[in-house]
Amino acid sequence: MAVACMGTQSLGQVTLRSKDPKEPALFDPSFLSHPYDRRVAIEAVREALAFLNSPTLAEHQDYIVDGPEDGSDEEILKFVKRNGISMWHMCGTVKMGKPDDRETCVDKDFKVVGLQGLRVVDMSVAPMLPHAHTQAIAYLVGETAAEKMVAEHNNQ
């Protein structure tokens, strides 16, 4: 059994490794850095274990392969940190916003602020990870950007 924590609050960062554009960027997702995320992870594992240990399922299991040493918050969190993985559906790394906001990287038309001829059209402009698979939202972002580009081209 696996649990997935959705709507996480931890904020990571993407930084340049060097001035060389061929060098891959550095990604630090800062998993579990927000108290909300730690609480959700602990409670999700606790609920999963309660389900696995329910009378109906417990009579059909020989043993649980891996799990926390006990049911304490500390042990569950250690288990999550040791075994948790990412689905790597990162988003929100390129802020879309108003022109007067210093943190804005992309305007409402997906254009990179301060550059001409460059747009960002992917999940990095989504302000938060949706509580669903990212594919549908990625399609919507792409379709919205395409409509804006077609309209812009037709008005020239």
CSV table of N, CA and C in Angstrom, one decimal:
chain,number,residue,atom,x,y,z
A,1,MET,N,0.8,-1.2,0.0
A,1,MET,CA,0.0,0.0,0.0
A,1,MET,C,0.9,1.2,0.0
A,2,ALA,N,0.5,2.2,-0.7
A,2,ALA,CA,1.2,3.5,-0.7
A,2,ALA,C,0.2,4.6,-0.4
A,3,VAL,N,0.7,5.7,0.1
A,3,VAL,CA,-0.1,6.9,0.3
A,3,VAL,C,0.6,8.0,-0.5
A,4,ALA,N,-0.2,9.0,-1.0
A,4,ALA,CA,0.3,10.1,-1.7
A,4,ALA,C,-0.3,11.4,-1.0
A,5,CYS,N,0.6,12.3,-0.8
A,5,CYS,CA,0.3,13.6,-0.1
A,5,CYS,C,0.0,14.6,-1.2
A,6,MET,N,-1.1,15.1,-1.3
A,6,MET,CA,-1.5,16.1,-2.3
A,6,MET,C,-1.6,17.5,-1.6
A,7,GLY,N,-1.5,18.5,-2.4
A,7,GLY,CA,-1.6,19.9,-1.8
A,7,GLY,C,-0.6,20.3,-0.8
A,8,THR,N,0.7,19.8,-1.1
A,8,THR,CA,1.7,20.1,-0.2
A,8,THR,C,2.0,21.6,-0.1
A,9,GLN,N,2.6,22.0,1.0
A,9,GLN,CA,2.9,23.4,1.3
A,9,GLN,C,4.4,23.7,1.2
A,10,SER,N,5.2,22.7,1.2
A,10,SER,CA,6.7,22.9,1.2
A,10,SER,C,7.0,23.6,-0.1
A,11,LEU,N,7.9,24.6,0.0
A,11,LEU,CA,8.4,25.3,-1.2
A,11,LEU,C,9.9,25.0,-1.4
A,12,GLY,N,10.2,24.5,-2.6
A,12,GLY,CA,11.5,24.2,-3.0
A,12,GLY,C,12.1,25.3,-3.8
A,13,GLN,N,13.2,25.0,-4.5
A,13,GLN,CA,13.7,26.0,-5.4
A,13,GLN,C,14.5,25.4,-6.5
A,14,VAL,N,14.6,26.1,-7.6
A,14,VAL,CA,15.4,25.7,-8.7
A,14,VAL,C,16.4,26.8,-8.9
A,15,THR,N,17.7,26.5,-9.0
A,15,THR,CA,18.7,27.4,-9.1
A,15,THR,C,19.7,27.0,-10.3
A,16,LEU,N,20.3,28.0,-10.8
A,16,LEU,CA,21.3,27.7,-11.9
A,16,LEU,C,22.6,27.1,-11.3
A,17,ARG,N,23.1,26.1,-11.9
A,17,ARG,CA,24.4,25.5,-11.4
A,17,ARG,C,25.6,26.4,-11.8
A,18,SER,N,25.5,27.0,-13.0
A,18,SER,CA,26.5,27.8,-13.5
A,18,SER,C,26.0,28.7,-14.6
A,19,LYS,N,26.8,29.5,-15.3
A,19,LYS,CA,26.4,30.3,-16.4
A,19,LYS,C,26.3,29.5,-17.7
A,20,ASP,N,26.8,28.3,-17.7
A,20,ASP,CA,26.7,27.4,-18.9
A,20,ASP,C,25.3,26.9,-19.0
A,21,PRO,N,24.6,27.3,-20.1
A,21,PRO,CA,23.2,26.8,-20.3
A,21,PRO,C,23.1,25.3,-20.5
A,22,LYS,N,24.2,24.6,-20.8
A,22,LYS,CA,24.2,23.2,-21.0
A,22,LYS,C,24.2,22.4,-19.6
A,23,GLU,N,24.6,23.1,-18.6
A,23,GLU,CA,24.6,22.5,-17.2
A,23,GLU,C,23.2,22.4,-16.7
A,24,PRO,N,22.8,21.3,-16.2
A,24,PRO,CA,21.4,21.1,-15.7
A,24,PRO,C,21.3,22.0,-14.4
A,25,ALA,N,20.1,22.5,-14.2
A,25,ALA,CA,19.8,23.3,-13.0
A,25,ALA,C,19.8,22.4,-11.8
A,26,LEU,N,19.9,23.0,-10.7
A,26,LEU,CA,19.8,22.3,-9.4
A,26,LEU,C,18.4,22.4,-8.8
A,27,PHE,N,17.8,21.3,-8.5
A,27,PHE,CA,16.4,21.2,-8.0
A,27,PHE,C,16.5,20.8,-6.5
A,28,ASP,N,15.9,21.6,-5.7
A,28,ASP,CA,15.7,21.2,-4.2
A,28,ASP,C,14.3,21.3,-3.9
A,29,PRO,N,13.6,20.2,-3.9
A,29,PRO,CA,12.1,20.3,-3.6
A,29,PRO,C,11.8,20.5,-2.1
A,30,SER,N,12.7,20.5,-1.2
A,30,SER,CA,12.5,20.7,0.2
A,30,SER,C,11.3,19.9,0.7
A,31,PHE,N,11.3,18.7,0.4
A,31,PHE,CA,10.2,17.8,0.9
A,31,PHE,C,10.1,17.9,2.4
A,32,LEU,N,8.8,17.9,2.9
A,32,LEU,CA,8.5,17.9,4.3
A,32,LEU,C,9.1,19.0,5.1
A,33,SER,N,9.4,20.1,4.4
A,33,SER,CA,9.9,21.3,5.2
A,33,SER,C,8.8,22.1,5.8
A,34,HIS,N,7.6,21.9,5.4
A,34,HIS,CA,6.5,22.7,6.0
A,34,HIS,C,5.8,21.8,7.0
A,35,PRO,N,5.4,22.3,8.2
A,35,PRO,CA,4.7,21.5,9.2
A,35,PRO,C,3.5,20.8,8.7
A,36,TYR,N,2.7,21.5,7.9
A,36,TYR,CA,1.5,20.9,7.3
A,36,TYR,C,1.8,19.6,6.6
A,37,ASP,N,2.8,19.6,5.8
A,37,ASP,CA,3.2,18.4,5.0
A,37,ASP,C,3.6,17.2,5.9
A,38,ARG,N,4.3,17.6,7.0
A,38,ARG,CA,4.8,16.5,7.9
A,38,ARG,C,3.5,15.9,8.6
A,39,ARG,N,2.6,16.8,9.0
A,39,ARG,CA,1.4,16.3,9.7
A,39,ARG,C,0.6,15.4,8.7
A,40,VAL,N,0.4,15.8,7.5
A,40,VAL,CA,-0.4,15.1,6.5
A,40,VAL,C,0.3,13.7,6.3
A,41,ALA,N,1.6,13.7,6.1
A,41,ALA,CA,2.3,12.4,5.9
A,41,ALA,C,2.1,11.5,7.0
A,42,ILE,N,2.3,12.0,8.2
A,42,ILE,CA,2.1,11.2,9.4
A,42,ILE,C,0.7,10.6,9.5
A,43,GLU,N,-0.3,11.4,9.3
A,43,GLU,CA,-1.6,10.9,9.4
A,43,GLU,C,-2.0,10.0,8.3
A,44,ALA,N,-1.5,10.2,7.1
A,44,ALA,CA,-1.8,9.3,6.0
A,44,ALA,C,-1.2,7.9,6.2
A,45,VAL,N,0.0,7.9,6.7
A,45,VAL,CA,0.6,6.6,7.0
A,45,VAL,C,-0.1,5.9,8.2
A,46,ARG,N,-0.5,6.7,9.2
A,46,ARG,CA,-1.2,6.1,10.3
A,46,ARG,C,-2.6,5.5,9.8
A,47,GLU,N,-3.3,6.2,9.0
A,47,GLU,CA,-4.5,5.7,8.4
A,47,GLU,C,-4.3,4.4,7.6
A,48,ALA,N,-3.3,4.4,6.8
A,48,ALA,CA,-3.0,3.3,5.9
A,48,ALA,C,-2.7,2.1,6.8
A,49,LEU,N,-1.9,2.3,7.9
A,49,LEU,CA,-1.6,1.2,8.8
A,49,LEU,C,-2.9,0.7,9.5
A,50,ALA,N,-3.7,1.6,9.9
A,50,ALA,CA,-5.0,1.2,10.6
A,50,ALA,C,-5.8,0.4,9.6
A,51,PHE,N,-5.8,0.7,8.3
A,51,PHE,CA,-6.6,0.0,7.3
A,51,PHE,C,-6.0,-1.4,7.2
A,52,LEU,N,-4.7,-1.5,7.0
A,52,LEU,CA,-4.0,-2.8,6.9
A,52,LEU,C,-4.2,-3.7,8.1
A,53,ASN,N,-4.3,-3.1,9.3
A,53,ASN,CA,-4.5,-3.9,10.5
A,53,ASN,C,-5.9,-4.0,10.9
A,54,SER,N,-6.8,-3.6,10.0
A,54,SER,CA,-8.2,-3.9,10.3
A,54,SER,C,-8.5,-5.4,10.4
A,55,PRO,N,-9.5,-5.8,11.2
A,55,PRO,CA,-9.7,-7.2,11.3
A,55,PRO,C,-9.9,-8.0,10.0
A,56,THR,N,-10.6,-7.4,9.1
A,56,THR,CA,-10.9,-8.0,7.8
A,56,THR,C,-9.6,-8.3,7.1
A,57,LEU,N,-8.7,-7.3,7.0
A,57,LEU,CA,-7.4,-7.5,6.3
A,57,LEU,C,-6.4,-8.2,7.1
A,58,ALA,N,-6.3,-8.0,8.4
A,58,ALA,CA,-5.3,-8.6,9.3
A,58,ALA,C,-5.3,-10.1,9.3
A,59,GLU,N,-6.5,-10.7,9.1
A,59,GLU,CA,-6.6,-12.2,9.1
A,59,GLU,C,-6.0,-12.8,7.9
A,60,HIS,N,-5.8,-12.0,6.8
A,60,HIS,CA,-5.2,-12.5,5.6
A,60,HIS,C,-3.8,-12.1,5.3
A,61,GLN,N,-3.1,-11.4,6.3
A,61,GLN,CA,-1.8,-11.0,6.1
A,61,GLN,C,-0.8,-11.8,7.0
A,62,ASP,N,0.3,-12.1,6.4
A,62,ASP,CA,1.4,-12.8,7.2
A,62,ASP,C,2.2,-11.8,8.0
A,63,TYR,N,2.6,-10.7,7.3
A,63,TYR,CA,3.4,-9.7,7.9
A,63,TYR,C,3.4,-8.4,7.0
A,64,ILE,N,3.7,-7.3,7.6
A,64,ILE,CA,3.9,-6.1,6.8
A,64,ILE,C,5.4,-6.0,6.5
A,65,VAL,N,5.7,-5.8,5.3
A,65,VAL,CA,7.1,-5.8,4.8
A,65,VAL,C,8.0,-4.7,5.5
A,66,ASP,N,7.4,-3.5,5.5
A,66,ASP,CA,8.2,-2.4,6.1
A,66,ASP,C,7.2,-1.4,6.7
A,67,GLY,N,7.6,-0.7,7.7
A,67,GLY,CA,6.8,0.2,8.3
A,67,GLY,C,7.5,0.9,9.5
A,68,PRO,N,6.9,1.9,10.1
A,68,PRO,CA,7.6,2.5,11.2
A,68,PRO,C,7.8,1.6,12.4
A,69,GLU,N,8.7,1.9,13.2
A,69,GLU,CA,9.0,1.1,14.4
A,69,GLU,C,7.8,1.0,15.4
A,70,ASP,N,7.1,2.1,15.5
A,70,ASP,CA,5.9,2.1,16.3
A,70,ASP,C,5.0,3.2,15.7
A,71,GLY,N,3.9,3.5,16.4
A,71,GLY,CA,2.9,4.4,15.9
A,71,GLY,C,3.1,5.9,16.3
A,72,SER,N,4.3,6.2,16.9
A,72,SER,CA,4.5,7.6,17.3
A,72,SER,C,4.8,8.5,16.1
A,73,ASP,N,4.4,9.7,16.3
A,73,ASP,CA,4.7,10.7,15.2
A,73,ASP,C,6.1,10.6,14.7
A,74,GLU,N,7.1,10.6,15.7
A,74,GLU,CA,8.5,10.6,15.4
A,74,GLU,C,8.9,9.4,14.5
A,75,GLU,N,8.4,8.2,14.9
A,75,GLU,CA,8.8,7.0,14.1
A,75,GLU,C,8.2,7.0,12.7
A,76,ILE,N,6.9,7.4,12.7
A,76,ILE,CA,6.2,7.5,11.4
A,76,ILE,C,7.0,8.5,10.4
A,77,LEU,N,7.3,9.6,11.0
A,77,LEU,CA,8.0,10.6,10.2
A,77,LEU,C,9.4,10.1,9.7
A,78,LYS,N,10.1,9.4,10.6
A,78,LYS,CA,11.4,8.8,10.2
A,78,LYS,C,11.2,7.8,9.1
A,79,PHE,N,10.1,7.0,9.2
A,79,PHE,CA,9.8,6.0,8.1
A,79,PHE,C,9.5,6.7,6.8
A,80,VAL,N,8.7,7.8,6.8
A,80,VAL,CA,8.4,8.6,5.6
A,80,VAL,C,9.6,9.2,5.0
A,81,LYS,N,10.5,9.8,5.8
A,81,LYS,CA,11.7,10.4,5.3
A,81,LYS,C,12.7,9.3,4.7
A,82,ARG,N,12.6,8.1,5.2
A,82,ARG,CA,13.5,7.0,4.8
A,82,ARG,C,13.0,6.4,3.5
A,83,ASN,N,11.6,6.3,3.3
A,83,ASN,CA,11.0,5.6,2.2
A,83,ASN,C,10.2,6.4,1.3
A,84,GLY,N,9.9,7.7,1.6
A,84,GLY,CA,9.1,8.5,0.7
A,84,GLY,C,9.8,8.8,-0.6
A,85,ILE,N,9.1,8.9,-1.6
A,85,ILE,CA,9.6,9.3,-3.0
A,85,ILE,C,8.7,10.4,-3.6
A,86,SER,N,9.2,11.0,-4.6
A,86,SER,CA,8.4,12.0,-5.3
A,86,SER,C,7.8,11.4,-6.6
A,87,MET,N,6.7,11.9,-7.0
A,87,MET,CA,6.1,11.6,-8.3
A,87,MET,C,6.7,12.5,-9.3
A,88,TRP,N,7.5,13.5,-8.9
A,88,TRP,CA,8.1,14.5,-9.8
A,88,TRP,C,7.2,15.2,-10.7
A,89,HIS,N,6.0,15.6,-10.1
A,89,HIS,CA,5.1,16.4,-10.8
A,89,HIS,C,5.3,17.8,-10.3
A,90,MET,N,6.5,18.4,-10.5
A,90,MET,CA,6.8,19.7,-9.9
A,90,MET,C,6.0,20.7,-10.7
A,91,CYS,N,5.6,21.8,-10.0
A,91,CYS,CA,5.0,22.9,-10.7
A,91,CYS,C,5.2,24.2,-9.9
A,92,GLY,N,4.8,25.3,-10.4
A,92,GLY,CA,5.0,26.6,-9.7
A,92,GLY,C,6.4,27.1,-9.6
A,93,THR,N,7.3,26.7,-10.5
A,93,THR,CA,8.7,27.2,-10.4
A,93,THR,C,8.9,28.5,-11.2
A,94,VAL,N,7.9,28.9,-12.0
A,94,VAL,CA,7.9,30.1,-12.8
A,94,VAL,C,6.7,30.9,-12.5
A,95,LYS,N,6.8,31.9,-11.7
A,95,LYS,CA,5.6,32.6,-11.3
A,95,LYS,C,4.9,33.4,-12.4
A,96,MET,N,3.7,33.2,-12.7
A,96,MET,CA,2.9,34.0,-13.6
A,96,MET,C,2.2,35.1,-12.7
A,97,GLY,N,2.3,36.3,-13.1
A,97,GLY,CA,1.7,37.4,-12.3
A,97,GLY,C,1.6,38.7,-13.0
A,98,LYS,N,1.4,39.7,-12.2
A,98,LYS,CA,1.2,41.1,-12.7
A,98,LYS,C,2.5,41.7,-12.9
A,99,PRO,N,2.6,42.6,-13.9
A,99,PRO,CA,3.9,43.2,-14.2
A,99,PRO,C,4.5,44.0,-13.1
A,100,ASP,N,3.8,44.5,-12.1
A,100,ASP,CA,4.4,45.3,-11.0
A,100,ASP,C,4.9,44.4,-9.9
A,101,ASP,N,4.7,43.1,-10.0
A,101,ASP,CA,5.1,42.2,-8.9
A,101,ASP,C,6.6,41.8,-9.3
A,102,ARG,N,7.5,42.1,-8.4
A,102,ARG,CA,8.9,41.7,-8.6
A,102,ARG,C,9.2,40.3,-8.8
A,103,GLU,N,8.4,39.4,-8.3
A,103,GLU,CA,8.6,38.0,-8.4
A,103,GLU,C,8.0,37.4,-9.7
A,104,THR,N,7.3,38.2,-10.5
A,104,THR,CA,6.7,37.7,-11.7
A,104,THR,C,7.7,37.4,-12.7
A,105,CYS,N,7.7,36.2,-13.2
A,105,CYS,CA,8.6,35.7,-14.3
A,105,CYS,C,7.9,35.7,-15.7
A,106,VAL,N,6.6,35.4,-15.6
A,106,VAL,CA,5.8,35.2,-16.9
A,106,VAL,C,4.5,36.1,-16.7
A,107,ASP,N,4.2,36.8,-17.8
A,107,ASP,CA,2.9,37.5,-17.8
A,107,ASP,C,1.7,36.7,-18.1
A,108,LYS,N,0.6,37.3,-18.2
A,108,LYS,CA,-0.7,36.5,-18.4
A,108,LYS,C,-0.7,35.9,-19.8
A,109,ASP,N,0.1,36.3,-20.7
A,109,ASP,CA,0.2,35.7,-22.0
A,109,ASP,C,1.3,34.7,-22.1
A,110,PHE,N,1.9,34.3,-21.0
A,110,PHE,CA,3.0,33.3,-20.9
A,110,PHE,C,4.3,33.8,-21.4
A,111,LYS,N,4.4,35.1,-21.6
A,111,LYS,CA,5.7,35.7,-22.1
A,111,LYS,C,6.6,35.9,-20.9
A,112,VAL,N,7.9,35.6,-21.1
A,112,VAL,CA,8.9,35.8,-20.0
A,112,VAL,C,9.2,37.3,-19.9
A,113,VAL,N,9.0,37.8,-18.7
A,113,VAL,CA,9.2,39.2,-18.5
A,113,VAL,C,10.7,39.6,-18.8
A,114,GLY,N,10.9,40.7,-19.6
A,114,GLY,CA,12.2,41.2,-19.9
A,114,GLY,C,12.9,40.5,-21.1
A,115,LEU,N,12.2,39.6,-21.7
A,115,LEU,CA,12.8,38.9,-22.9
A,115,LEU,C,11.7,38.9,-24.0
A,116,GLN,N,12.2,39.0,-25.2
A,116,GLN,CA,11.3,38.9,-26.4
A,116,GLN,C,11.4,37.6,-27.0
A,117,GLY,N,10.2,37.0,-27.4
A,117,GLY,CA,10.2,35.8,-28.2
A,117,GLY,C,10.3,34.5,-27.4
A,118,LEU,N,10.1,34.6,-26.1
A,118,LEU,CA,10.2,33.4,-25.2
A,118,LEU,C,9.0,33.4,-24.3
A,119,ARG,N,8.4,32.2,-24.3
A,119,ARG,CA,7.2,31.9,-23.5
A,119,ARG,C,7.5,30.7,-22.7
A,120,VAL,N,6.9,30.6,-21.5
A,120,VAL,CA,6.9,29.3,-20.7
A,120,VAL,C,5.5,28.8,-20.7
A,121,VAL,N,5.3,27.6,-21.3
A,121,VAL,CA,4.0,27.0,-21.4
A,121,VAL,C,4.1,25.6,-20.9
A,122,ASP,N,4.1,25.4,-19.6
A,122,ASP,CA,4.1,24.1,-19.0
A,122,ASP,C,3.6,24.2,-17.5
A,123,MET,N,3.8,23.1,-16.8
A,123,MET,CA,3.2,23.1,-15.4
A,123,MET,C,4.0,24.1,-14.5
A,124,SER,N,5.2,24.6,-14.9
A,124,SER,CA,5.9,25.5,-14.0
A,124,SER,C,5.2,26.8,-13.8
A,125,VAL,N,4.2,27.1,-14.7
A,125,VAL,CA,3.4,28.4,-14.5
A,125,VAL,C,2.2,28.1,-13.6
A,126,ALA,N,1.9,26.9,-13.3
A,126,ALA,CA,0.7,26.6,-12.4
A,126,ALA,C,1.1,27.0,-11.0
A,127,PRO,N,0.3,27.7,-10.3
A,127,PRO,CA,0.7,28.3,-9.0
A,127,PRO,C,0.8,27.2,-7.9
A,128,MET,N,0.1,26.1,-8.1
A,128,MET,CA,0.1,25.0,-7.1
A,128,MET,C,-0.1,23.7,-7.7
A,129,LEU,N,0.3,22.7,-7.1
A,129,LEU,CA,0.1,21.3,-7.6
A,129,LEU,C,-1.4,20.9,-7.4
A,130,PRO,N,-2.0,20.6,-8.5
A,130,PRO,CA,-3.4,20.2,-8.3
A,130,PRO,C,-3.6,18.9,-7.6
A,131,HIS,N,-4.8,18.7,-7.0
A,131,HIS,CA,-5.2,17.5,-6.3
A,131,HIS,C,-5.7,16.5,-7.3
A,132,ALA,N,-4.9,16.3,-8.4
A,132,ALA,CA,-5.3,15.4,-9.4
A,132,ALA,C,-4.0,15.1,-10.2
A,133,HIS,N,-4.1,14.3,-11.3
A,133,HIS,CA,-2.9,14.1,-12.1
A,133,HIS,C,-2.7,15.4,-12.9
A,134,THR,N,-1.4,15.7,-13.0
A,134,THR,CA,-1.1,17.0,-13.7
A,134,THR,C,-1.3,17.1,-15.2
A,135,GLN,N,-1.5,15.9,-15.8
A,135,GLN,CA,-1.7,15.9,-17.2
A,135,GLN,C,-2.9,16.7,-17.7
A,136,ALA,N,-4.0,16.6,-17.1
A,136,ALA,CA,-5.2,17.4,-17.6
A,136,ALA,C,-4.9,18.9,-17.4
A,137,ILE,N,-4.3,19.3,-16.4
A,137,ILE,CA,-4.0,20.8,-16.2
A,137,ILE,C,-2.9,21.2,-17.2
A,138,ALA,N,-2.0,20.3,-17.5
A,138,ALA,CA,-0.9,20.7,-18.5
A,138,ALA,C,-1.6,20.9,-19.8
A,139,TYR,N,-2.5,20.0,-20.2
A,139,TYR,CA,-3.2,20.2,-21.5
A,139,TYR,C,-4.0,21.6,-21.5
A,140,LEU,N,-4.6,21.9,-20.4
A,140,LEU,CA,-5.3,23.2,-20.3
A,140,LEU,C,-4.4,24.4,-20.4
A,141,VAL,N,-3.2,24.3,-19.7
A,141,VAL,CA,-2.2,25.4,-19.8
A,141,VAL,C,-1.8,25.5,-21.3
A,142,GLY,N,-1.5,24.4,-22.0
A,142,GLY,CA,-1.1,24.4,-23.4
A,142,GLY,C,-2.1,25.0,-24.3
A,143,GLU,N,-3.4,24.5,-24.1
A,143,GLU,CA,-4.5,25.0,-24.9
A,143,GLU,C,-4.7,26.5,-24.7
A,144,THR,N,-4.7,27.0,-23.5
A,144,THR,CA,-4.9,28.4,-23.2
A,144,THR,C,-3.8,29.2,-23.8
A,145,ALA,N,-2.5,28.8,-23.7
A,145,ALA,CA,-1.4,29.5,-24.3
A,145,ALA,C,-1.6,29.5,-25.8
A,146,ALA,N,-2.0,28.4,-26.4
A,146,ALA,CA,-2.1,28.3,-27.9
A,146,ALA,C,-3.2,29.3,-28.3
A,147,GLU,N,-4.3,29.3,-27.6
A,147,GLU,CA,-5.4,30.3,-28.0
A,147,GLU,C,-4.9,31.7,-27.9
A,148,LYS,N,-4.1,32.1,-26.9
A,148,LYS,CA,-3.6,33.4,-26.8
A,148,LYS,C,-2.6,33.7,-27.9
A,149,MET,N,-1.8,32.8,-28.3
A,149,MET,CA,-0.8,33.0,-29.4
A,149,MET,C,-1.5,33.1,-30.7
A,150,VAL,N,-2.5,32.3,-31.0
A,150,VAL,CA,-3.3,32.4,-32.2
A,150,VAL,C,-4.0,33.8,-32.3
A,151,ALA,N,-4.6,34.2,-31.2
A,151,ALA,CA,-5.3,35.5,-31.1
A,151,ALA,C,-4.3,36.6,-31.4
A,152,GLU,N,-3.2,36.5,-30.7
A,152,GLU,CA,-2.1,37.6,-30.9
A,152,GLU,C,-1.6,37.6,-32.4
A,153,HIS,N,-1.4,36.5,-33.0
A,153,HIS,CA,-1.0,36.4,-34.4
A,153,HIS,C,-2.1,36.9,-35.3
A,154,ASN,N,-3.3,36.6,-35.0
A,154,ASN,CA,-4.4,37.1,-35.9
A,154,ASN,C,-4.6,38.6,-35.8
A,155,ASN,N,-4.2,39.2,-34.7
A,155,ASN,CA,-4.4,40.6,-34.5
A,155,ASN,C,-3.2,41.5,-35.1
A,156,GLN,N,-2.2,40.8,-35.6
A,156,GLN,CA,-1.1,41.5,-36.1
A,156,GLN,C,-1.3,42.0,-37.5
